[in-house]
XYZ file of C-alpha atoms in Angstrom:
378
model
C 0.000 0.000 0.000
C 1.556 3.343 -1.018
C 2.221 5.893 1.705
C 2.509 9.066 -0.383
C 0.635 12.198 0.601
C 1.236 14.412 -2.409
C 1.842 13.961 -6.080
C 5.421 13.055 -7.050
C 7.525 15.849 -8.547
C 7.303 14.401 -12.062
C 3.506 14.622 -12.096
C 2.235 17.166 -14.600
C -0.302 19.824 -13.731
C -2.712 18.247 -16.168
C -2.725 14.950 -14.262
C -3.671 16.698 -10.983
C -6.492 18.735 -12.506
C -10.090 17.756 -12.055
C -13.196 18.704 -14.031
C -13.080 22.169 -15.658
C -9.438 22.528 -14.643
C -10.209 22.643 -10.908
C -7.584 21.110 -8.574
C -8.187 17.417 -8.021
C -6.454 17.399 -4.619
C -6.756 19.697 -1.641
C -3.443 19.493 0.202
C -4.540 19.727 3.823
C -4.242 17.592 6.925
C -7.764 18.204 8.218
C -11.361 18.126 7.004
C -12.161 21.167 9.154
C -10.992 23.731 6.602
C -13.370 22.616 3.859
C -16.269 24.824 2.825
C -19.063 23.649 0.564
C -17.456 25.557 -2.295
C -14.404 23.337 -1.943
C -16.352 20.072 -2.128
C -15.600 17.338 -4.674
C -11.848 17.451 -4.070
C -9.670 14.642 -2.770
C -7.718 14.733 0.488
C -4.615 12.589 0.582
C -3.247 10.926 3.724
C -0.797 8.092 4.150
C -2.121 4.765 5.393
C -0.110 5.243 8.584
C -1.831 8.590 9.159
C -5.251 6.985 8.713
C -4.372 4.172 11.120
C -3.045 6.656 13.668
C -6.339 8.571 13.679
C -8.553 5.478 13.506
C -6.582 2.732 15.284
C -9.800 0.778 15.919
C -9.808 -0.139 12.222
C -10.764 1.225 8.810
C -13.942 0.288 6.903
C -13.545 -2.549 4.404
C -14.870 -0.373 1.562
C -12.298 2.307 2.306
C -9.453 -0.229 2.351
C -10.664 -1.661 -0.970
C -10.639 1.814 -2.522
C -7.112 2.435 -1.240
C -5.864 -0.877 -2.606
C -7.454 -0.501 -6.050
C -6.336 3.109 -6.543
C -2.929 2.608 -4.880
C -3.465 5.836 -2.966
C -5.048 6.570 0.425
C -7.176 9.514 -0.699
C -10.865 10.216 -0.075
C -13.202 12.666 -1.791
C -14.831 15.329 0.358
C -18.483 15.232 -0.667
C -21.299 17.693 0.004
C -23.121 15.005 1.974
C -20.140 14.605 4.314
C -19.871 18.365 4.820
C -23.567 18.485 5.751
C -22.966 15.745 8.321
C -19.878 17.496 9.718
C -21.628 20.855 9.915
C -24.588 19.356 11.748
C -22.401 18.365 14.698
C -20.227 21.449 14.414
C -23.327 23.618 14.922
C -24.336 21.612 18.004
C -20.993 22.246 19.695
C -20.499 25.848 18.526
C -23.645 27.955 19.075
C -21.986 30.889 17.285
C -22.082 28.940 14.012
C -25.744 28.111 14.610
C -26.556 31.786 15.087
C -24.829 32.735 11.809
C -26.350 29.971 9.688
C -30.099 29.626 9.612
C -30.174 26.248 7.923
C -31.766 22.903 8.613
C -32.319 22.052 12.287
C -29.540 20.110 13.931
C -29.869 16.495 15.028
C -27.955 15.010 17.922
C -28.708 11.449 16.782
C -28.386 10.351 13.144
C -28.606 7.032 11.322
C -26.857 7.008 7.944
C -29.014 4.876 5.663
C -28.960 4.499 1.915
C -28.101 2.107 -0.915
C -25.216 -0.301 -0.689
C -21.779 1.194 -1.493
C -22.961 4.807 -1.380
C -20.206 5.800 1.062
C -21.853 5.649 4.509
C -18.962 3.919 6.277
C -16.349 6.151 4.649
C -18.304 9.274 5.629
C -18.508 7.997 9.212
C -14.748 7.330 9.298
C -14.103 10.834 7.929
C -16.389 12.293 10.593
C -14.422 10.483 13.318
C -11.160 11.752 11.779
C -12.471 15.326 11.763
C -13.863 15.150 15.315
C -10.602 13.790 16.717
C -8.631 16.476 14.903
C -10.904 18.987 16.648
C -10.095 17.438 20.029
C -13.341 15.550 20.596
C -13.607 12.304 22.528
C -14.971 9.748 20.042
C -16.222 6.261 20.867
C -15.770 4.647 17.447
C -16.955 1.141 16.578
C -15.948 0.330 12.973
C -17.521 -3.150 13.076
C -20.664 -3.262 15.185
C -21.328 -6.806 14.005
C -18.310 -7.995 15.997
C -20.271 -7.212 19.169
C -22.777 -9.920 18.246
C -20.523 -12.638 16.846
C -17.693 -14.755 18.198
C -16.234 -15.360 21.630
C -18.130 -16.627 24.667
C -21.547 -15.678 25.989
C -23.068 -16.247 29.411
C -26.453 -15.444 30.870
C -26.095 -12.869 33.635
C -28.238 -14.125 36.505
C -28.728 -10.596 37.879
C -29.795 -8.736 34.721
C -31.094 -11.732 32.726
C -29.091 -10.432 29.762
C -26.149 -12.173 28.101
C -22.577 -11.114 28.818
C -19.831 -11.300 26.175
C -16.543 -10.702 28.051
C -14.251 -11.297 25.049
C -15.919 -8.541 23.027
C -16.124 -6.273 26.081
C -12.383 -6.530 26.633
C -11.687 -5.664 22.998
C -14.075 -2.699 23.140
C -12.130 -1.281 26.076
C -8.757 -1.884 24.421
C -9.916 -0.217 21.195
C -11.282 2.834 23.012
C -7.971 3.251 24.805
C -5.858 3.165 21.614
C -6.473 6.749 20.533
C -7.961 8.288 23.691
C -5.522 7.160 26.409
C -4.075 10.596 27.201
C -7.469 12.303 27.338
C -8.990 9.555 29.493
C -6.232 10.012 32.065
C -7.470 13.583 32.525
C -11.186 12.787 32.949
C -12.290 11.854 36.484
C -14.955 9.246 37.151
C -18.309 10.732 38.151
C -20.043 7.532 39.301
C -18.733 5.521 42.233
C -21.342 2.828 42.629
C -20.121 -0.778 42.727
C -19.530 -2.410 39.343
C -21.072 -5.895 39.149
C -18.813 -8.780 38.236
C -19.809 -11.474 35.764
C -18.204 -14.606 34.450
C -14.638 -14.265 33.246
C -13.486 -15.496 29.867
C -13.645 -19.269 30.206
C -13.115 -19.219 33.991
C -16.603 -18.815 35.432
C -17.559 -16.532 38.330
C -15.030 -15.021 40.719
C -15.084 -16.644 44.117
C -15.773 -14.445 47.132
C -16.679 -11.256 45.232
C -19.735 -10.007 43.350
C -18.679 -6.412 42.708
C -15.608 -4.217 42.305
C -15.206 -0.694 43.663
C -13.584 2.268 41.926
C -11.718 4.349 44.534
C -12.214 8.104 44.880
C -10.034 10.047 42.478
C -10.141 7.368 39.766
C -10.066 8.457 36.139
C -11.806 6.946 33.138
C -8.425 5.473 32.234
C -8.353 3.660 35.601
C -11.890 2.419 35.009
C -11.007 0.977 31.601
C -7.824 -0.622 32.909
C -9.911 -2.401 35.537
C -12.028 -3.981 32.809
C -9.008 -4.931 30.711
C -7.073 -6.430 33.618
C -9.988 -8.376 35.133
C -12.167 -10.151 32.547
C -14.853 -10.679 35.226
C -15.332 -6.888 35.265
C -15.060 -6.258 31.491
C -18.776 -6.236 30.684
C -19.665 -4.214 33.789
C -16.980 -1.650 32.955
C -18.236 -1.287 29.363
C -21.728 -0.570 30.710
C -20.373 1.872 33.324
C -18.255 3.611 30.659
C -21.399 4.387 28.662
C -22.895 6.150 31.694
C -19.654 7.940 32.486
C -19.316 9.317 28.951
C -22.744 10.923 29.286
C -21.379 12.900 32.251
C -18.314 14.269 30.400
C -18.690 18.033 29.945
C -15.079 19.174 29.440
C -14.907 17.956 25.848
C -17.501 17.064 23.168
C -18.281 13.334 23.108
C -19.421 11.519 19.970
C -20.562 7.912 19.612
C -19.923 6.606 16.077
C -21.177 3.081 15.351
C -20.687 1.404 11.966
C -22.772 -1.665 11.036
C -25.334 -0.259 13.474
C -28.133 -2.298 11.881
C -26.538 -5.491 13.246
C -27.691 -4.371 16.703
C -31.329 -4.768 15.643
C -31.110 -8.365 14.381
C -30.257 -11.772 15.798
C -26.757 -12.711 16.921
C -24.947 -15.940 16.084
C -25.475 -17.115 19.673
C -28.076 -19.715 20.547
C -29.483 -20.689 23.933
C -30.543 -24.299 24.541
C -34.277 -24.573 25.187
C -34.728 -28.321 25.213
C -32.407 -31.253 24.585
C -33.083 -30.969 20.852
C -33.789 -27.290 20.273
C -32.188 -23.874 20.700
C -33.414 -20.315 20.292
C -31.476 -17.549 18.623
C -30.455 -14.698 20.905
C -31.339 -11.193 19.736
C -28.745 -8.411 19.849
C -30.840 -6.437 22.328
C -30.367 -9.294 24.818
C -26.604 -8.703 24.946
C -25.553 -6.544 27.886
C -23.109 -4.444 25.848
C -25.465 -3.798 22.927
C -28.318 -3.060 25.315
C -26.203 -0.348 26.954
C -25.124 1.397 23.731
C -27.873 0.823 21.171
C -30.420 3.393 22.289
C -30.540 6.847 20.702
C -33.153 8.135 23.119
C -30.796 10.468 24.995
C -29.128 13.841 24.597
C -25.687 12.574 23.558
C -24.311 13.005 20.033
C -24.470 9.678 18.219
C -24.157 8.496 14.615
C -24.935 4.982 13.433
C -24.247 3.806 9.892
C -26.164 0.935 8.327
C -24.100 -1.635 6.464
C -26.092 -3.429 3.792
C -23.127 -5.596 2.820
C -23.274 -7.295 6.243
C -27.051 -7.147 6.690
C -29.053 -10.333 7.195
C -32.430 -8.802 6.435
C -34.313 -5.554 5.899
C -35.239 -3.610 9.015
C -38.565 -1.877 9.477
C -38.683 1.894 9.140
C -39.505 2.560 12.787
C -36.823 1.117 15.058
C -37.030 0.703 18.832
C -34.991 3.153 20.911
C -34.420 5.410 17.878
C -36.023 8.843 17.251
C -38.415 8.786 14.310
C -36.494 11.537 12.474
C -33.015 10.067 13.004
C -32.658 8.381 9.597
C -30.691 10.307 7.008
C -30.664 8.910 3.475
C -27.080 9.093 2.280
C -26.973 9.607 -1.510
C -25.065 7.812 -4.232
C -22.624 9.862 -6.293
C -24.091 12.852 -8.101
C -23.059 13.549 -11.710
C -20.524 16.161 -10.561
C -19.054 13.775 -7.989
C -18.864 10.972 -10.548
C -16.953 13.244 -12.931
C -14.411 14.012 -10.205
C -14.112 10.323 -9.329
C -13.401 9.394 -12.948
C -10.740 12.099 -13.232
C -9.158 10.664 -10.086
C -9.244 7.154 -11.531
C -7.581 8.491 -14.668
C -4.921 10.136 -12.488
C -4.333 6.772 -10.771
C -4.243 4.992 -14.171
C -7.310 2.854 -13.546
C -8.702 4.607 -16.639
C -6.348 5.137 -19.583
C -5.998 8.793 -20.482
C -6.268 8.164 -24.233
C -9.586 6.368 -23.683
C -11.118 8.993 -21.378
C -14.050 11.060 -22.613
C -17.178 12.681 -21.228
C -19.344 10.156 -23.021
C -17.507 7.207 -21.457
C -17.419 8.428 -17.871
C -21.132 9.239 -18.081
C -21.752 5.698 -19.295
C -20.003 4.414 -16.183
C -22.112 6.688 -14.015
C -25.454 5.714 -15.492
C -24.628 2.002 -15.710
C -23.710 1.942 -12.021
C -26.426 4.390 -10.957
C -23.782 6.222 -8.945
C -22.728 3.149 -6.943
C -19.141 3.729 -5.814
C -17.768 0.181 -5.942
C -19.476 -0.536 -9.282
C -18.030 2.633 -10.798
C -14.558 1.586 -9.707
C -15.071 -1.884 -11.236
C -16.466 -0.519 -14.515
C -13.683 2.073 -14.867
C -11.191 -0.616 -15.818
C -13.248 -1.454 -18.927
C -12.962 2.001 -20.531
């Protein structure tokens, strides 16, 4: 995977020009500086820079784009800027006062056709928010919360604990946010219930663990990582603690969010010969994080490539106006994409024409992955 940020010195000006001679690349290290007039330009980072900002993992569609184009660049679309500005206005009332636009939403579900860019937009939003100094709880693969590892019924809550996933959730959250978490004190000092550890059953002689006065969120997370019996309880407590953070904006960003409204791969024995499938809402961790009926900022992106069925329009624990239909490429965006593919030699320059790139656009109906696949046939 190439690590370059900018065009090599031998690149001609023509090869870095987009439609109508506009620059194809915007050489910046942040998405914050973009205005809507600067949309439809590519921002180029190295793969190491992406992984440093999103150490939890990058979306599969984004990695596929990077591999096929041999460059780790993303296009800044109008739809992303609308999403960014929505949360920017929530945090900065001065911007809200200046711009009398659409009302802001604290909870949003990115829905839309397959391969329209929902996961990439969510990853870009996380990148922007972290550059701005926000505390972001990012889950790039929500389906992992409902698949794999061990599961146990919690006799106190009657939900199912998944300590393997809980431990990974805590480790992932610590990867980027460790320094900030060391500065944020715990606000809740009630006992944290213990559950079964990973493959070792219940802890003998203890049902709860206490967080001492003066503990930070970093100390809380380390407790869950060090003691697998406490992992699930700490993940649940962390959700409550993050709602109490006022020193810094907090954003929950969940990809594959639709997997939290379907059945898991876990099954509970009912009789000697039958089992019942366990729903995601019955998992302690999902139950704690799934709801959007609160005042925290939260974005969930649906992933239709990992979906097991179509969800109904009205979802439990989700505001009725939370869904935002994320669009496929517009004609202008498709033109920029095809110029970028020509720059990266996916499309041969001598074969490029307006007629041909429009054929790609209309054949794919603006689907990003299909456009990339069809580009090779020009």
